[in-house]
PDB file of C-alpha atoms in Angstrom:
ATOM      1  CA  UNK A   1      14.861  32.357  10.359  1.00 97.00           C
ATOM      2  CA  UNK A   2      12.420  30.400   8.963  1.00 98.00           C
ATOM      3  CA  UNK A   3      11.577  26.259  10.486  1.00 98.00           C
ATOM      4  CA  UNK A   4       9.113  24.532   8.383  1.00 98.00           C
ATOM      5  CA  UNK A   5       7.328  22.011  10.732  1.00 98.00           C
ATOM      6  CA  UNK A   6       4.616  20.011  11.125  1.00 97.00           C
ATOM      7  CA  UNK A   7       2.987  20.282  14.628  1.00 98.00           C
ATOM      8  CA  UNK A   8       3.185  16.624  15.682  1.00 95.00           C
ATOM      9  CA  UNK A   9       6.548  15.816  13.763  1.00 97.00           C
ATOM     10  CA  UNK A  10       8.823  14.892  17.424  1.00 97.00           C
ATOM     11  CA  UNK A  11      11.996  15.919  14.911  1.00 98.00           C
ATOM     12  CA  UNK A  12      10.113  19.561  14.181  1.00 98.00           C
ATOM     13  CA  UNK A  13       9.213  19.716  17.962  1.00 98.00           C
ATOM     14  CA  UNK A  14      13.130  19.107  19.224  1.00 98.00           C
ATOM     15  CA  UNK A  15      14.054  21.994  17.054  1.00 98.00           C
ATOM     16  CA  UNK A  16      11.073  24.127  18.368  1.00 98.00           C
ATOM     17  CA  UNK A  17      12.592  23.337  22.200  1.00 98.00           C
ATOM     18  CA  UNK A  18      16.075  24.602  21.026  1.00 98.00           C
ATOM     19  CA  UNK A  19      14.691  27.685  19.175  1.00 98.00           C
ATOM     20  CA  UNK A  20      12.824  28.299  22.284  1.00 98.00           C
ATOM     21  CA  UNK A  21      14.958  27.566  24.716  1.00 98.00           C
ATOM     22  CA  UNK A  22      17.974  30.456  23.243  1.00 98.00           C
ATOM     23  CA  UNK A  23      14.575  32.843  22.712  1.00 98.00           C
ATOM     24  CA  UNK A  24      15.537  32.799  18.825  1.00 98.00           C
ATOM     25  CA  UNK A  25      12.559  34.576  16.381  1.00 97.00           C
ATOM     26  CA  UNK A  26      11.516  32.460  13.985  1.00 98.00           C
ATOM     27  CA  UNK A  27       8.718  32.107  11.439  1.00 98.00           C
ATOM     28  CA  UNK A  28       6.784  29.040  11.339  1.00 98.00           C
ATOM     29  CA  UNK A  29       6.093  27.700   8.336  1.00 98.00           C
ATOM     30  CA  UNK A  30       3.351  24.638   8.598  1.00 98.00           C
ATOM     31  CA  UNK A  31       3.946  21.904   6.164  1.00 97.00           C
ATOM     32  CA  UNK A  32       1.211  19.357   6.377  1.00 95.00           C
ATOM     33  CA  UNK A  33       2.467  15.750   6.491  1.00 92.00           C
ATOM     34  CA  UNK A  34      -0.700  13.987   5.428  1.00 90.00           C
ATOM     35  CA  UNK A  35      -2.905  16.386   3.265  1.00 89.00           C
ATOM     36  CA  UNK A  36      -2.954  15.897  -0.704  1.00 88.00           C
ATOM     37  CA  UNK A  37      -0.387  13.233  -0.244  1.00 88.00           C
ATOM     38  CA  UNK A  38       2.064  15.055   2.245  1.00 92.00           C
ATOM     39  CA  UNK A  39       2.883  18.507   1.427  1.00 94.00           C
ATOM     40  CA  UNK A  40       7.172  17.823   1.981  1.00 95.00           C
ATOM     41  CA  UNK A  41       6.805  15.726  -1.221  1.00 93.00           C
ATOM     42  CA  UNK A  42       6.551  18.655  -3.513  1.00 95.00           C
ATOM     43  CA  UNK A  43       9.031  19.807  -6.009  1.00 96.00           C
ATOM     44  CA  UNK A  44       9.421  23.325  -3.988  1.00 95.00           C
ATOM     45  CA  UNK A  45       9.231  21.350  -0.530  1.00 97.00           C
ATOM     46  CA  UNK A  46      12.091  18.870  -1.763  1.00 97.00           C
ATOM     47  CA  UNK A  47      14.208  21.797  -3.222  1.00 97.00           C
ATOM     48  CA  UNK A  48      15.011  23.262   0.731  1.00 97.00           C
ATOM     49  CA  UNK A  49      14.876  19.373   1.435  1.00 97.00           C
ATOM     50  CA  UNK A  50      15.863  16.352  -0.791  1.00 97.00           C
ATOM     51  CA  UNK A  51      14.752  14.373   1.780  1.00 96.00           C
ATOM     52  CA  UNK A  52      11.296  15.409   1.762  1.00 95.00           C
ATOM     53  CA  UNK A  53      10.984  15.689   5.594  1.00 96.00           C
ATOM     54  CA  UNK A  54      10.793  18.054   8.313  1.00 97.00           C
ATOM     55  CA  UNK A  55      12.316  19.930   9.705  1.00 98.00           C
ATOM     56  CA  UNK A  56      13.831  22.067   7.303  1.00 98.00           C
ATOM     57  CA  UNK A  57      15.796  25.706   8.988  1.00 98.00           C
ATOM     58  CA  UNK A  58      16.329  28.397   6.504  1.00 98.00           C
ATOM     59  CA  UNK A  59      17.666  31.870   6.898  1.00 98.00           C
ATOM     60  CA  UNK A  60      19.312  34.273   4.492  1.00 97.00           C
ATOM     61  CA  UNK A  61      23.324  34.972   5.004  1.00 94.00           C
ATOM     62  CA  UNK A  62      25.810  36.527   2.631  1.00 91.00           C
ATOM     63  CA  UNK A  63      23.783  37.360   0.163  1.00 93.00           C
ATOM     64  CA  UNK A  64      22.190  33.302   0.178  1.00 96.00           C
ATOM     65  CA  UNK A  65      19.703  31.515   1.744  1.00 97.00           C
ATOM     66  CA  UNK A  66      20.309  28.636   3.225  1.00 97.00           C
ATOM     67  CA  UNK A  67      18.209  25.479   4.191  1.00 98.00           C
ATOM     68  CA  UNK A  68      19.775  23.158   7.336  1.00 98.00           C
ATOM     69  CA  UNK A  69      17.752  19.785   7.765  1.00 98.00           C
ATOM     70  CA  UNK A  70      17.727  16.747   9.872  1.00 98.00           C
ATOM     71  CA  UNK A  71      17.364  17.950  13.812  1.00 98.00           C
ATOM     72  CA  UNK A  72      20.674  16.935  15.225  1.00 98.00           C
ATOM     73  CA  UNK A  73      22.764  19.038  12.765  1.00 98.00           C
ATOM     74  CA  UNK A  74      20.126  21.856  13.509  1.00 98.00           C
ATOM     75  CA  UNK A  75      20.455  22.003  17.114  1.00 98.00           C
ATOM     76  CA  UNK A  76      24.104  21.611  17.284  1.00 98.00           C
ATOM     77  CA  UNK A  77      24.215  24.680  14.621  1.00 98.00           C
ATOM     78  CA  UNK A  78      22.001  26.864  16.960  1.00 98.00           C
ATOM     79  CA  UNK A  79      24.205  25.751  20.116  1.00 98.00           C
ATOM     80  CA  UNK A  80      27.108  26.923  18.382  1.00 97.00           C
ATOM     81  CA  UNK A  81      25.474  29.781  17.155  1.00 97.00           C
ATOM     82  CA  UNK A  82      24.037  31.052  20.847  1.00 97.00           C
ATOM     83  CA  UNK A  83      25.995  29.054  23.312  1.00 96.00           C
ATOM     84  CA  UNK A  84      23.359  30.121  26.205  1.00 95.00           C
ATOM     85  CA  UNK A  85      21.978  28.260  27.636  1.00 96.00           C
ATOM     86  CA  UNK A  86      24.607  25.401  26.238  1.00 97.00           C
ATOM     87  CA  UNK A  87      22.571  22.129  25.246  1.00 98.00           C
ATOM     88  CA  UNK A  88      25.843  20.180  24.617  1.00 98.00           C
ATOM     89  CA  UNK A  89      28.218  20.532  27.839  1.00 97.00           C
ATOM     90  CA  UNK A  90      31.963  21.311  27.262  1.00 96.00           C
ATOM     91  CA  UNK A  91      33.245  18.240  28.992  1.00 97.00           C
ATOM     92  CA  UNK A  92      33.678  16.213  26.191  1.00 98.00           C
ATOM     93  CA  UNK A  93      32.531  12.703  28.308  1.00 98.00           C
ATOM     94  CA  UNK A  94      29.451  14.566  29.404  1.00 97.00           C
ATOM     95  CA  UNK A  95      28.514  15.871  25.611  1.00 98.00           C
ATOM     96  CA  UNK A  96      29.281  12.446  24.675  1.00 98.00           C
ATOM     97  CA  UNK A  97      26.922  11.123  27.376  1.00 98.00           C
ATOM     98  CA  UNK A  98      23.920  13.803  26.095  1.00 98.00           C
ATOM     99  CA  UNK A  99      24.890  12.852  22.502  1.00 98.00           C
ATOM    100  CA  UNK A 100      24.508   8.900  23.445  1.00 98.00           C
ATOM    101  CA  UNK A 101      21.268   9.632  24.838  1.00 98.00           C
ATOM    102  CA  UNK A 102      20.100  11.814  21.894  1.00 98.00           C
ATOM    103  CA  UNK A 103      21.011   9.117  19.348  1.00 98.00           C
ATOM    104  CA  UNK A 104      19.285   6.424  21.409  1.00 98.00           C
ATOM    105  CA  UNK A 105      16.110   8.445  20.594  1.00 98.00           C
ATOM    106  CA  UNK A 106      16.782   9.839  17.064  1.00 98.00           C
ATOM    107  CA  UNK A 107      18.519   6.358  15.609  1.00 96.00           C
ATOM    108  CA  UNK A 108      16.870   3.895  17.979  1.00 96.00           C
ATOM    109  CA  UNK A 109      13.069   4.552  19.046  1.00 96.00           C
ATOM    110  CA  UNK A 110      11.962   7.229  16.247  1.00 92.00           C
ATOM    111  CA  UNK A 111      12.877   6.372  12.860  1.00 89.00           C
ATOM    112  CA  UNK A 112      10.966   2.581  13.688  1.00 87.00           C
ATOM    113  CA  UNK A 113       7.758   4.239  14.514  1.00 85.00           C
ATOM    114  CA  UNK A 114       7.159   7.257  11.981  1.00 83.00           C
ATOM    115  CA  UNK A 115       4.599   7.030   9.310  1.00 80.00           C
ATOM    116  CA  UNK A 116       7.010   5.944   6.787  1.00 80.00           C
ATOM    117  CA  UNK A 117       8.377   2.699   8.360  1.00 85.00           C
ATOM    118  CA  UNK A 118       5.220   1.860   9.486  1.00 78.00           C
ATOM    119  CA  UNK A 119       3.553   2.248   6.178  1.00 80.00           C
ATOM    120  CA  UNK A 120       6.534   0.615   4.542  1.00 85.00           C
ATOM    121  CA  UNK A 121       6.198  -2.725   7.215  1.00 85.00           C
ATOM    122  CA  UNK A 122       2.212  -2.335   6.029  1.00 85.00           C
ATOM    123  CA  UNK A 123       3.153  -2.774   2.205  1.00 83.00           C
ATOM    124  CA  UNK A 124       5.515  -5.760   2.670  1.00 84.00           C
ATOM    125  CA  UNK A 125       3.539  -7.564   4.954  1.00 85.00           C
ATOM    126  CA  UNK A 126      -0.524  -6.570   4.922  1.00 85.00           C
ATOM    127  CA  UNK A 127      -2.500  -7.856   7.849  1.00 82.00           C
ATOM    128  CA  UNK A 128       0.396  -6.807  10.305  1.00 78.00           C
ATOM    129  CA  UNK A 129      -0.644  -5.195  13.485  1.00 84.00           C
ATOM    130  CA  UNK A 130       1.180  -1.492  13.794  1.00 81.00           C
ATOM    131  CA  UNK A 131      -0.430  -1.487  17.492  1.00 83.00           C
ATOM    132  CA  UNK A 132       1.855  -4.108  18.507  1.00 85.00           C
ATOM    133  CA  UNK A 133       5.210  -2.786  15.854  1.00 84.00           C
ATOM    134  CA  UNK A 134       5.138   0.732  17.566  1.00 87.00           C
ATOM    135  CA  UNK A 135       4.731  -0.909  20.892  1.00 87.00           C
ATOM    136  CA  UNK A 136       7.754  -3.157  21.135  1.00 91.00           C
ATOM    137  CA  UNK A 137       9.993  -0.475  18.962  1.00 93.00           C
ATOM    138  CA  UNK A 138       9.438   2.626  21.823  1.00 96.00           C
ATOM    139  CA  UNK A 139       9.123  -0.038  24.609  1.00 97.00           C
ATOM    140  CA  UNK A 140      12.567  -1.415  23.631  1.00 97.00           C
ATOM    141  CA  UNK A 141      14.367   1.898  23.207  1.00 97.00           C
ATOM    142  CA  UNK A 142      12.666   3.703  26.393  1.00 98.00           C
ATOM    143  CA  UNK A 143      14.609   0.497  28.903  1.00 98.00           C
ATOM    144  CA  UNK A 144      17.582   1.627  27.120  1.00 98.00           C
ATOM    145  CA  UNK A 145      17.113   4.974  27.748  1.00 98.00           C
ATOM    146  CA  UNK A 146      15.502   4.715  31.298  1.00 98.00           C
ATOM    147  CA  UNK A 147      18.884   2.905  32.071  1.00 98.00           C
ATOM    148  CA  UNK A 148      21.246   5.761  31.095  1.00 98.00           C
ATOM    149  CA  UNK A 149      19.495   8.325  32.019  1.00 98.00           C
ATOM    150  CA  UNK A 150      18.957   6.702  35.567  1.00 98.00           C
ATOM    151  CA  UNK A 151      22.757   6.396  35.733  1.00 98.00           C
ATOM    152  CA  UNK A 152      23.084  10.338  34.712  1.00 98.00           C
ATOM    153  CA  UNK A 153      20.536  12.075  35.563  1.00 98.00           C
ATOM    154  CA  UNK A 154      19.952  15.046  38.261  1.00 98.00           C
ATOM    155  CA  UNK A 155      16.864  17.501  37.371  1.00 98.00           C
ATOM    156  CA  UNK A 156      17.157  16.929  34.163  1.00 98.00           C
ATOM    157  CA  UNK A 157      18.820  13.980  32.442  1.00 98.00           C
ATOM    158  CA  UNK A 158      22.244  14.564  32.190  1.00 98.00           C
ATOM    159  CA  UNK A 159      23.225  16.672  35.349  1.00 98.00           C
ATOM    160  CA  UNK A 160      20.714  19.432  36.645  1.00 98.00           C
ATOM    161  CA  UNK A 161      20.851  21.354  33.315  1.00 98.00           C
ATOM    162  CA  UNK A 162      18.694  20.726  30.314  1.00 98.00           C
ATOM    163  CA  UNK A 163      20.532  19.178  27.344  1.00 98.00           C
ATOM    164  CA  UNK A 164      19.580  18.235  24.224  1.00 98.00           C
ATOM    165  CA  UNK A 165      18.687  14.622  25.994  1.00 98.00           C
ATOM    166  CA  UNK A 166      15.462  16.411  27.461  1.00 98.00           C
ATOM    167  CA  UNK A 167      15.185  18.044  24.350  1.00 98.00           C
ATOM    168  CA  UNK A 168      14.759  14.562  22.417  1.00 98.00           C
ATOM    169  CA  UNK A 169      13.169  13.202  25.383  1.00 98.00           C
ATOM    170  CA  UNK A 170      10.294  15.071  25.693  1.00 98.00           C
ATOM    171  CA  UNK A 171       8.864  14.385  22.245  1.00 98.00           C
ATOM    172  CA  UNK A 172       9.638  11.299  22.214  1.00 98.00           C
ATOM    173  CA  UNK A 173       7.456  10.426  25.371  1.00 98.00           C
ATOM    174  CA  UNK A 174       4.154  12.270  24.009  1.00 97.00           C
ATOM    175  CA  UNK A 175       4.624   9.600  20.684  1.00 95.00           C
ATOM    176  CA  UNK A 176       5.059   7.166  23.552  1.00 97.00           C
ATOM    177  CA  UNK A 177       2.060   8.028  25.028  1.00 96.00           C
ATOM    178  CA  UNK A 178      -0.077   8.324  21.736  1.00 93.00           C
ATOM    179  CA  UNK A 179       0.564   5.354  20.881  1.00 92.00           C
ATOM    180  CA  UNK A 180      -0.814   4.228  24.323  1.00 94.00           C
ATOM    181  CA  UNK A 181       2.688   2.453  25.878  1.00 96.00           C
ATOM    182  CA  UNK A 182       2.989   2.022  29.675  1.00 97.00           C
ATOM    183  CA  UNK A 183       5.281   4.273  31.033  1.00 98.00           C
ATOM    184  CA  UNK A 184       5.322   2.517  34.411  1.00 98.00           C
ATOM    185  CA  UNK A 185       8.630   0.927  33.945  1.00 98.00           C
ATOM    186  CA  UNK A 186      10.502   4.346  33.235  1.00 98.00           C
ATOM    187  CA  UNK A 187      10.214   6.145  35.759  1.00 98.00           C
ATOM    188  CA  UNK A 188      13.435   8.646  35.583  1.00 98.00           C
ATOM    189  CA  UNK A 189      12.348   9.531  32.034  1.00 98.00           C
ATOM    190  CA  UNK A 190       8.733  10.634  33.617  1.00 98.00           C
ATOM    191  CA  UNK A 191      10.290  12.256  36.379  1.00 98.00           C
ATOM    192  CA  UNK A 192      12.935  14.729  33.751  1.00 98.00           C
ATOM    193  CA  UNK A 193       9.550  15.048  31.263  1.00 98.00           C
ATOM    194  CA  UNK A 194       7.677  16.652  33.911  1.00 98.00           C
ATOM    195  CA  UNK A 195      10.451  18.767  35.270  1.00 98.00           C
ATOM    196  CA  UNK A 196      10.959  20.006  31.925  1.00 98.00           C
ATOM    197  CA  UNK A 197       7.431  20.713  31.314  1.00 98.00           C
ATOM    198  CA  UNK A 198       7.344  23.299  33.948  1.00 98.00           C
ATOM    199  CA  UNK A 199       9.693  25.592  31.579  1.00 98.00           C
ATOM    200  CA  UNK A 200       7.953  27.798  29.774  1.00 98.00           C
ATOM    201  CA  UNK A 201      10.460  26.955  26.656  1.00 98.00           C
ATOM    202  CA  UNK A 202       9.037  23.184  26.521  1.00 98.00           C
ATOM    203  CA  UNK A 203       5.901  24.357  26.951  1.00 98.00           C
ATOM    204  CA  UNK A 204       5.875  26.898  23.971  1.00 98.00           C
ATOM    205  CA  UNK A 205       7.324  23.914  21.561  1.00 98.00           C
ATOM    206  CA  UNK A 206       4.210  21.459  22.619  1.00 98.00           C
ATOM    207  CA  UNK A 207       2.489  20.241  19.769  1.00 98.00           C
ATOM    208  CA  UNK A 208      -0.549  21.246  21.009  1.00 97.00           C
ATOM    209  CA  UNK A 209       0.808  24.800  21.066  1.00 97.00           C
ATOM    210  CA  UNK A 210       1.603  25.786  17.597  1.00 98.00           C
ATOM    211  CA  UNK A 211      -0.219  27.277  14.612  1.00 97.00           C
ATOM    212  CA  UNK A 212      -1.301  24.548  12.507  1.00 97.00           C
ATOM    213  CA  UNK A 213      -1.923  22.164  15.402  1.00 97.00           C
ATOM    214  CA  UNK A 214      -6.055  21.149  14.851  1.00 95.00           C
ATOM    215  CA  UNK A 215      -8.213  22.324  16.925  1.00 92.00           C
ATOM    216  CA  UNK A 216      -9.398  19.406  18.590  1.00 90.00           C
ATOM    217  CA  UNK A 217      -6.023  18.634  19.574  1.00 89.00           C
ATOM    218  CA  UNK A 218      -5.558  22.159  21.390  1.00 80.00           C
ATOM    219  CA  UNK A 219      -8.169  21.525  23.952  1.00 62.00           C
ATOM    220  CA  UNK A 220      -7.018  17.910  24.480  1.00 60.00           C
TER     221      UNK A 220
END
């Protein structure tokens, strides 16, 4: 298998956590977000991905290769694919209850504070501060999320098992802190972040951890 990622993309580093945590090879394959206009907006990037985002799974089966994008659909295909340890529990409330908390971070927090909105918000109305956009859109989501995962959480944030809500989590509270947001008021999602941080999984998906992270960033 082959993930294209970029080393501070959150949807790249949920991926990373799955491949990790089911010890699946992979190559990593950097594709630089920002550099001569953003590398995923070539005509050979946008070929394994119309969308021109990461990140983008391929591997080579019957004869084809195929290319799998958009980190949901990629993490349910590798829980399918090696259903240990399972990241979406059987009981169907409880892998509706992971899959509620997953969406709260993929649909609700992230999309409103990647480069692309924010550049987009810059466009339509110059003079507008980001600072304050980013704030309010993670702030808002994180109460929503704090709340459920208070209500479900043991070790981890559904039950004492990690899910693909810690998976989503995790990245989603380094963005959180980047972009300098109090984490006081959240205390459950702290708590489940540094539990999973102690697995050596989590901790070989960290951004600061992978190939084309800058250097700078690896001793921080």
């Amino acid at each position: 298998m082959k993930l294209y990622s970029y080393w501070r993309s959150s949807a790249s580093w949920r991926v990373r956590i799955a491949l990790a945590l089911k010890g699946v090879a992979y190559e990593y394959v950097p594709v630089h977000l920002v550099r001569n206009g953003g590398e995923q907006r070539t005509d050979a990037y946008r070929a394994r991905n119309p969308m021109a985002q990461v990140p983008t799974l391929a591997w080579d089966e019957a004869g084809q290769t195929r290319h799998l994008s958009q980190s949901v659909a990629i993490c349910e295909y590798l829980d399918a694919l090696h259903p240990s340890p399972r990241l979406v529990p059987a009981d169907p409330y409880r892998a509706a209850e992971v899959r509620e908390r997953v969406e709260i971070v993929n649909a609700g927090i992230q999309p409103l504070q990647n480069t692309g909105t924010t550049r987009r918000i810059s466009e339509l109305a110059p003079g507008a501060s980001m600072d304050a956009w980013n704030h309010a859109s993670i702030e808002t989501g994180l109460r929503a999320l704090e709340a459920k995962v208070a209500a479900s959480a043991g070790r981890h944030a559904v039950g004492d098992e990690i899910t693909l809500a810690d998976v989503f989590l995790v990245p989603q509270l380094y963005n959180a802190r980047r972009f300098h947001v109090d984490l006081a008021p959240f205390p459950t999602l702290v708590r489940v972040d540094a539990a999973c941080a102690e697995l050596p999984a989590f901790r070989a998906a960290h951004a600061h951890a992978q190939p084309d992270t800058p250097p700078e960033e690896k001793q921080s």
